[in-house]
PDB file of C-alpha atoms in Angstrom:
ATOM      1  CA  GLU J 658     325.277 104.232 103.277  1.00 87.00           C
ATOM      2  CA  ALA J 659     321.546 103.660 103.712  1.00 84.00           C
ATOM      3  CA  GLN J 660     320.668 104.087 107.331  1.00 93.00           C
ATOM      4  CA  VAL J 661     318.280 105.186 110.041  1.00 96.00           C
ATOM      5  CA  THR J 662     319.946 107.363 112.654  1.00 96.00           C
ATOM      6  CA  GLN J 663     318.616 107.864 116.162  1.00 96.00           C
ATOM      7  CA  ASN J 664     319.901 110.227 118.810  1.00 97.00           C
ATOM      8  CA  PRO J 665     320.727 109.980 121.593  1.00 96.00           C
ATOM      9  CA  ARG J 666     321.702 106.320 122.019  1.00 95.00           C
ATOM     10  CA  TYR J 667     321.403 106.506 125.782  1.00 96.00           C
ATOM     11  CA  LEU J 668     319.426 108.925 127.932  1.00 97.00           C
ATOM     12  CA  ILE J 669     318.726 109.145 131.643  1.00 97.00           C
ATOM     13  CA  THR J 670     316.184 111.738 132.662  1.00 96.00           C
ATOM     14  CA  VAL J 671     313.890 112.656 135.527  1.00 97.00           C
ATOM     15  CA  THR J 672     310.143 112.312 135.713  1.00 97.00           C
ATOM     16  CA  GLY J 673     308.330 115.169 134.017  1.00 97.00           C
ATOM     17  CA  LYS J 674     311.240 116.660 132.073  1.00 97.00           C
ATOM     18  CA  LYS J 675     310.295 116.925 128.401  1.00 97.00           C
ATOM     19  CA  LEU J 676     312.574 115.165 125.969  1.00 97.00           C
ATOM     20  CA  THR J 677     312.860 114.473 122.249  1.00 98.00           C
ATOM     21  CA  VAL J 678     314.446 111.485 120.537  1.00 98.00           C
ATOM     22  CA  THR J 679     315.380 112.271 116.967  1.00 98.00           C
ATOM     23  CA  CYS J 680     315.161 109.904 114.008  1.00 98.00           C
ATOM     24  CA  SER J 681     316.409 110.537 110.506  1.00 98.00           C
ATOM     25  CA  GLN J 682     316.555 108.292 107.420  1.00 97.00           C
ATOM     26  CA  ASN J 683     318.439 108.869 104.165  1.00 96.00           C
ATOM     27  CA  MET J 684     316.537 106.414 101.947  1.00 95.00           C
ATOM     28  CA  ASN J 685     313.659 108.691 100.936  1.00 94.00           C
ATOM     29  CA  HIS J 686     311.236 106.305 102.610  1.00 93.00           C
ATOM     30  CA  GLU J 687     307.605 107.336 102.932  1.00 92.00           C
ATOM     31  CA  TYR J 688     306.781 105.204 105.938  1.00 92.00           C
ATOM     32  CA  MET J 689     308.312 105.711 109.378  1.00 94.00           C
ATOM     33  CA  SER J 690     307.450 104.251 112.728  1.00 95.00           C
ATOM     34  CA  TRP J 691     308.434 104.191 116.385  1.00 97.00           C
ATOM     35  CA  TYR J 692     308.532 101.038 118.509  1.00 96.00           C
ATOM     36  CA  ARG J 693     309.388 100.309 122.087  1.00 97.00           C
ATOM     37  CA  GLN J 694     311.028  97.067 123.113  1.00 94.00           C
ATOM     38  CA  ASP J 695     310.395  95.587 126.545  1.00 93.00           C
ATOM     39  CA  PRO J 696     311.565  92.200 127.859  1.00 89.00           C
ATOM     40  CA  GLY J 697     309.108  89.436 127.092  1.00 87.00           C
ATOM     41  CA  LEU J 698     306.891  91.728 125.031  1.00 90.00           C
ATOM     42  CA  GLY J 699     308.856  92.096 121.829  1.00 90.00           C
ATOM     43  CA  LEU J 700     308.437  95.371 119.964  1.00 92.00           C
ATOM     44  CA  ARG J 701     305.222  97.345 120.120  1.00 94.00           C
ATOM     45  CA  GLN J 702     304.326 100.162 117.771  1.00 93.00           C
ATOM     46  CA  ILE J 703     303.916 103.611 119.328  1.00 96.00           C
ATOM     47  CA  TYR J 704     303.178 105.873 116.348  1.00 95.00           C
ATOM     48  CA  TYR J 705     303.610 105.705 112.621  1.00 93.00           C
ATOM     49  CA  SER J 706     303.624 108.079 109.671  1.00 93.00           C
ATOM     50  CA  MET J 707     302.617 107.287 106.105  1.00 89.00           C
ATOM     51  CA  ASN J 708     304.128 110.508 104.751  1.00 90.00           C
ATOM     52  CA  VAL J 709     304.808 114.147 105.568  1.00 93.00           C
ATOM     53  CA  GLU J 710     302.142 115.599 107.876  1.00 92.00           C
ATOM     54  CA  VAL J 711     300.393 112.195 108.097  1.00 91.00           C
ATOM     55  CA  THR J 712     300.726 110.459 111.456  1.00 94.00           C
ATOM     56  CA  ASP J 713     298.610 108.003 113.420  1.00 92.00           C
ATOM     57  CA  LYS J 714     298.590 106.070 116.669  1.00 93.00           C
ATOM     58  CA  GLY J 715     299.996 102.601 117.007  1.00 91.00           C
ATOM     59  CA  ASP J 716     299.278 100.162 119.809  1.00 91.00           C
ATOM     60  CA  VAL J 717     300.821 102.048 122.739  1.00 95.00           C
ATOM     61  CA  PRO J 718     300.626 105.803 121.990  1.00 97.00           C
ATOM     62  CA  GLU J 719     299.803 107.117 125.474  1.00 97.00           C
ATOM     63  CA  GLY J 720     302.387 109.598 126.746  1.00 97.00           C
ATOM     64  CA  TYR J 721     304.045 110.122 123.365  1.00 98.00           C
ATOM     65  CA  LYS J 722     303.823 112.612 120.527  1.00 98.00           C
ATOM     66  CA  VAL J 723     305.324 112.667 117.068  1.00 97.00           C
ATOM     67  CA  SER J 724     305.606 115.013 114.133  1.00 96.00           C
ATOM     68  CA  ARG J 725     306.535 114.593 110.478  1.00 97.00           C
ATOM     69  CA  LYS J 726     307.373 117.986 109.017  1.00 97.00           C
ATOM     70  CA  GLU J 727     310.029 116.639 106.669  1.00 96.00           C
ATOM     71  CA  LYS J 728     310.157 113.294 104.912  1.00 96.00           C
ATOM     72  CA  ARG J 729     313.475 112.281 106.412  1.00 97.00           C
ATOM     73  CA  ASN J 730     312.779 113.143 110.071  1.00 98.00           C
ATOM     74  CA  PHE J 731     310.370 111.630 112.574  1.00 98.00           C
ATOM     75  CA  PRO J 732     311.067 112.777 116.150  1.00 98.00           C
ATOM     76  CA  LEU J 733     309.498 111.130 119.187  1.00 98.00           C
ATOM     77  CA  ILE J 734     308.463 113.525 121.942  1.00 98.00           C
ATOM     78  CA  LEU J 735     307.808 112.667 125.572  1.00 97.00           C
ATOM     79  CA  GLU J 736     306.118 115.737 127.049  1.00 95.00           C
ATOM     80  CA  SER J 737     306.167 114.486 130.642  1.00 97.00           C
ATOM     81  CA  PRO J 738     308.121 111.240 130.927  1.00 97.00           C
ATOM     82  CA  SER J 739     307.243 108.738 133.610  1.00 97.00           C
ATOM     83  CA  PRO J 740     309.175 105.700 134.896  1.00 97.00           C
ATOM     84  CA  ASN J 741     306.922 103.307 132.956  1.00 96.00           C
ATOM     85  CA  GLN J 742     308.355 104.807 129.768  1.00 98.00           C
ATOM     86  CA  THR J 743     311.771 103.416 130.635  1.00 98.00           C
ATOM     87  CA  SER J 744     312.445 101.232 127.618  1.00 97.00           C
ATOM     88  CA  LEU J 745     314.474 100.645 124.484  1.00 96.00           C
ATOM     89  CA  TYR J 746     313.112 102.654 121.569  1.00 97.00           C
ATOM     90  CA  PHE J 747     313.535 101.970 117.870  1.00 96.00           C
ATOM     91  CA  CYS J 748     312.747 104.074 114.856  1.00 96.00           C
ATOM     92  CA  ALA J 749     312.107 102.280 111.576  1.00 95.00           C
ATOM     93  CA  SER J 750     311.450 103.243 107.970  1.00 94.00           C
ATOM     94  CA  SER J 751     310.326 101.465 104.840  1.00 92.00           C
ATOM     95  CA  SER J 752     309.412 102.341 101.297  1.00 88.00           C
ATOM     96  CA  ARG J 753     305.870 102.588  99.980  1.00 81.00           C
ATOM     97  CA  GLY J 754     304.056  99.328  99.413  1.00 76.00           C
ATOM     98  CA  THR J 755     303.032  96.488 101.654  1.00 71.00           C
ATOM     99  CA  GLY J 756     305.445  93.648 102.274  1.00 79.00           C
ATOM    100  CA  ARG J 757     308.511  95.890 102.271  1.00 85.00           C
ATOM    101  CA  GLU J 758     311.108  95.189 104.920  1.00 89.00           C
ATOM    102  CA  ALA J 759     311.746  97.824 107.555  1.00 92.00           C
ATOM    103  CA  PHE J 760     315.111  99.407 108.288  1.00 94.00           C
ATOM    104  CA  PHE J 761     315.775 100.060 111.971  1.00 95.00           C
ATOM    105  CA  GLY J 762     317.852 102.563 113.844  1.00 95.00           C
ATOM    106  CA  GLN J 763     320.322 101.401 116.478  1.00 94.00           C
ATOM    107  CA  GLY J 764     317.980 102.179 119.319  1.00 94.00           C
ATOM    108  CA  THR J 765     317.705 104.639 122.186  1.00 96.00           C
ATOM    109  CA  ARG J 766     317.840 103.286 125.704  1.00 96.00           C
ATOM    110  CA  LEU J 767     315.786 105.623 127.875  1.00 98.00           C
ATOM    111  CA  THR J 768     315.722 105.533 131.664  1.00 98.00           C
ATOM    112  CA  VAL J 769     313.244 107.738 133.529  1.00 97.00           C
ATOM    113  CA  VAL J 770     313.928 108.075 137.262  1.00 96.00           C
TER     114      VAL J 770
ATOM    115  CA  ALA F 675     293.357  89.905 118.423  1.00 77.00           C
ATOM    116  CA  GLN F 676     296.280  89.630 116.067  1.00 85.00           C
ATOM    117  CA  SER F 677     299.351  88.072 117.621  1.00 91.00           C
ATOM    118  CA  VAL F 678     302.657  86.357 117.005  1.00 94.00           C
ATOM    119  CA  ALA F 679     303.988  83.647 119.290  1.00 96.00           C
ATOM    120  CA  GLN F 680     307.560  82.563 119.757  1.00 96.00           C
ATOM    121  CA  PRO F 681     307.167  79.750 122.279  1.00 96.00           C
ATOM    122  CA  GLU F 682     310.829  79.459 123.260  1.00 96.00           C
ATOM    123  CA  ASP F 683     312.579  82.209 125.183  1.00 95.00           C
ATOM    124  CA  GLN F 684     315.910  80.616 124.410  1.00 97.00           C
ATOM    125  CA  VAL F 685     317.252  77.990 122.044  1.00 98.00           C
ATOM    126  CA  ASN F 686     320.593  76.320 122.717  1.00 98.00           C
ATOM    127  CA  VAL F 687     322.465  74.476 119.995  1.00 98.00           C
ATOM    128  CA  ALA F 688     325.997  73.261 119.421  1.00 98.00           C
ATOM    129  CA  GLU F 689     328.021  74.777 116.608  1.00 98.00           C
ATOM    130  CA  GLY F 690     327.638  72.761 113.416  1.00 97.00           C
ATOM    131  CA  ASN F 691     324.219  71.384 114.382  1.00 98.00           C
ATOM    132  CA  PRO F 692     321.005  72.441 112.681  1.00 97.00           C
ATOM    133  CA  LEU F 693     318.863  75.020 114.426  1.00 97.00           C
ATOM    134  CA  THR F 694     315.170  75.864 114.427  1.00 98.00           C
ATOM    135  CA  VAL F 695     313.516  78.900 115.960  1.00 98.00           C
ATOM    136  CA  LYS F 696     309.753  78.561 116.074  1.00 98.00           C
ATOM    137  CA  CYS F 697     307.080  81.105 115.205  1.00 98.00           C
ATOM    138  CA  THR F 698     303.326  80.834 114.899  1.00 97.00           C
ATOM    139  CA  TYR F 699     300.875  83.609 114.195  1.00 95.00           C
ATOM    140  CA  SER F 700     297.237  84.487 114.538  1.00 93.00           C
ATOM    141  CA  VAL F 701     296.484  87.118 111.906  1.00 86.00           C
ATOM    142  CA  SER F 702     293.531  87.213 109.564  1.00 81.00           C
ATOM    143  CA  GLY F 703     294.043  86.807 105.867  1.00 80.00           C
ATOM    144  CA  ASN F 704     297.420  86.028 104.349  1.00 81.00           C
ATOM    145  CA  PRO F 705     299.949  88.245 106.102  1.00 87.00           C
ATOM    146  CA  TYR F 706     303.485  89.003 105.072  1.00 91.00           C
ATOM    147  CA  LEU F 707     305.961  87.200 107.334  1.00 94.00           C
ATOM    148  CA  PHE F 708     309.393  88.376 108.418  1.00 95.00           C
ATOM    149  CA  TRP F 709     312.380  87.393 110.513  1.00 97.00           C
ATOM    150  CA  TYR F 710     314.685  89.969 112.051  1.00 97.00           C
ATOM    151  CA  VAL F 711     317.850  89.504 114.097  1.00 96.00           C
ATOM    152  CA  GLN F 712     319.175  91.764 116.842  1.00 94.00           C
ATOM    153  CA  TYR F 713     322.814  91.655 117.886  1.00 92.00           C
ATOM    154  CA  PRO F 714     323.866  93.234 121.200  1.00 86.00           C
ATOM    155  CA  ASN F 715     323.637  97.034 121.191  1.00 81.00           C
ATOM    156  CA  ARG F 716     322.370  97.037 117.619  1.00 84.00           C
ATOM    157  CA  GLY F 717     319.094  97.663 115.888  1.00 87.00           C
ATOM    158  CA  LEU F 718     317.083  94.965 114.196  1.00 92.00           C
ATOM    159  CA  GLN F 719     318.371  93.635 110.904  1.00 94.00           C
ATOM    160  CA  PHE F 720     316.172  92.070 108.250  1.00 94.00           C
ATOM    161  CA  LEU F 721     316.871  88.378 107.598  1.00 96.00           C
ATOM    162  CA  LEU F 722     314.153  87.185 105.240  1.00 95.00           C
ATOM    163  CA  LYS F 723     310.488  87.457 104.350  1.00 94.00           C
ATOM    164  CA  TYR F 724     307.648  85.477 102.847  1.00 93.00           C
ATOM    165  CA  ILE F 725     305.359  87.249 100.419  1.00 89.00           C
ATOM    166  CA  THR F 726     304.006  84.512  98.185  1.00 86.00           C
ATOM    167  CA  GLY F 727     305.127  81.465  96.239  1.00 86.00           C
ATOM    168  CA  ASP F 728     307.575  78.808  97.432  1.00 89.00           C
ATOM    169  CA  ASN F 729     307.026  77.890 101.062  1.00 92.00           C
ATOM    170  CA  LEU F 730     310.773  77.715 101.717  1.00 95.00           C
ATOM    171  CA  VAL F 731     312.333  81.145 101.789  1.00 95.00           C
ATOM    172  CA  LYS F 732     316.082  81.710 101.783  1.00 95.00           C
ATOM    173  CA  GLY F 733     317.627  84.749 103.427  1.00 94.00           C
ATOM    174  CA  SER F 734     320.824  86.284 104.725  1.00 91.00           C
ATOM    175  CA  TYR F 735     323.675  84.452 106.474  1.00 92.00           C
ATOM    176  CA  GLY F 736     322.482  81.004 105.369  1.00 95.00           C
ATOM    177  CA  PHE F 737     319.136  81.229 107.148  1.00 97.00           C
ATOM    178  CA  GLU F 738     315.915  79.961 105.675  1.00 97.00           C
ATOM    179  CA  ALA F 739     312.335  79.783 106.857  1.00 97.00           C
ATOM    180  CA  GLU F 740     309.475  77.457 106.109  1.00 96.00           C
ATOM    181  CA  PHE F 741     305.955  78.802 105.735  1.00 95.00           C
ATOM    182  CA  ASN F 742     303.144  76.424 106.669  1.00 94.00           C
ATOM    183  CA  LYS F 743     299.728  77.893 105.992  1.00 92.00           C
ATOM    184  CA  SER F 744     297.696  75.144 107.647  1.00 92.00           C
ATOM    185  CA  GLN F 745     299.701  75.423 110.855  1.00 94.00           C
ATOM    186  CA  THR F 746     300.093  79.222 110.574  1.00 94.00           C
ATOM    187  CA  SER F 747     303.784  78.832 111.262  1.00 96.00           C
ATOM    188  CA  PHE F 748     306.954  80.382 109.906  1.00 97.00           C
ATOM    189  CA  HIS F 749     309.883  78.617 111.549  1.00 98.00           C
ATOM    190  CA  LEU F 750     313.425  79.874 111.055  1.00 98.00           C
ATOM    191  CA  LYS F 751     316.053  77.274 110.230  1.00 98.00           C
ATOM    192  CA  LYS F 752     319.722  76.914 109.481  1.00 97.00           C
ATOM    193  CA  PRO F 753     321.434  73.639 108.531  1.00 97.00           C
ATOM    194  CA  SER F 754     324.663  74.326 110.435  1.00 97.00           C
ATOM    195  CA  ALA F 755     324.811  76.858 113.269  1.00 97.00           C
ATOM    196  CA  LEU F 756     327.734  79.197 113.901  1.00 97.00           C
ATOM    197  CA  VAL F 757     328.776  80.751 117.202  1.00 96.00           C
ATOM    198  CA  SER F 758     328.342  84.125 115.489  1.00 95.00           C
ATOM    199  CA  ASP F 759     324.630  83.322 114.984  1.00 96.00           C
ATOM    200  CA  SER F 760     324.083  83.876 118.710  1.00 96.00           C
ATOM    201  CA  ALA F 761     321.628  86.766 118.928  1.00 96.00           C
ATOM    202  CA  LEU F 762     318.006  87.671 119.598  1.00 96.00           C
ATOM    203  CA  TYR F 763     315.598  86.673 116.826  1.00 97.00           C
ATOM    204  CA  PHE F 764     312.199  88.205 116.196  1.00 96.00           C
ATOM    205  CA  CYS F 765     309.393  86.907 114.053  1.00 96.00           C
ATOM    206  CA  ALA F 766     307.026  89.573 112.714  1.00 94.00           C
ATOM    207  CA  VAL F 767     303.906  89.698 110.562  1.00 92.00           C
ATOM    208  CA  SER F 768     302.367  92.493 108.567  1.00 88.00           C
ATOM    209  CA  PRO F 769     298.673  92.150 107.726  1.00 81.00           C
ATOM    210  CA  ARG F 770     298.120  92.532 103.971  1.00 72.00           C
ATOM    211  CA  MET F 771     294.929  94.452 104.489  1.00 64.00           C
ATOM    212  CA  ASP F 772     296.429  96.875 106.972  1.00 59.00           C
ATOM    213  CA  SER F 773     297.485 100.030 105.203  1.00 59.00           C
ATOM    214  CA  SER F 774     299.520 101.155 108.185  1.00 59.00           C
ATOM    215  CA  TYR F 775     302.328  98.755 107.220  1.00 71.00           C
ATOM    216  CA  LYS F 776     302.477  97.789 110.871  1.00 80.00           C
ATOM    217  CA  LEU F 777     304.737  94.980 112.007  1.00 87.00           C
ATOM    218  CA  ILE F 778     303.389  92.769 114.778  1.00 90.00           C
ATOM    219  CA  PHE F 779     306.305  91.216 116.621  1.00 93.00           C
ATOM    220  CA  GLY F 780     306.733  88.094 118.669  1.00 94.00           C
ATOM    221  CA  SER F 781     308.434  88.317 122.049  1.00 94.00           C
ATOM    222  CA  GLY F 782     311.772  87.195 120.667  1.00 95.00           C
ATOM    223  CA  THR F 783     313.918  84.074 121.012  1.00 96.00           C
ATOM    224  CA  ARG F 784     317.485  84.201 122.194  1.00 96.00           C
ATOM    225  CA  LEU F 785     319.685  81.817 120.227  1.00 97.00           C
ATOM    226  CA  LEU F 786     322.832  80.604 121.958  1.00 97.00           C
ATOM    227  CA  VAL F 787     325.273  78.598 119.870  1.00 97.00           C
ATOM    228  CA  ARG F 788     327.982  76.977 121.939  1.00 96.00           C
ATOM    229  CA  PRO F 789     331.382  76.110 120.477  1.00 95.00           C
TER     230      PRO F 789
END
């Protein structure tokens, strides 16, 4: 089954404790992206990757890092989480070419206390 | 600045009645237009998209959307709503000239279909 898998689904952590949210897709997609979803704001792009070793900032990259060492994986790293990063996070992937629909993971609900 | 507006936080409709969820956008050029649906505790699922051609686009689960270039709108419609259509709906645009394949999302509209 074609899918984007995120882990963990739920995470509660403390301010300053580094964490990683994993994302993996099995569709051989070139393009992957991370979004955060906040009430009333919709989804906003954090980082994206056009292919292996190619990443770039989205609209709200502050406080986040990413890496793309393999085509299928695109982890999101919070080096020093803060309460304002409490949010619902989604990983998405799509194939090469504009106008392609994105496939989304089931989301990771992160709470930073 | 590029933006997508969904003017209604919530739309209420009775089962069997037609529904419309509104979306307007402010993006330069001729962007690609999408609708996604989010059910509770699930990720976003693709419903339909407009690339080019016929202004009326048909998608999954009986949904359709009408593209209006002069009004820069892409409203989601369904002739007869089902209780199971209750969910959060997002309109999104992707600028054609943007090689990042970024999706710009609206704030979402919660659809509530009452029996």
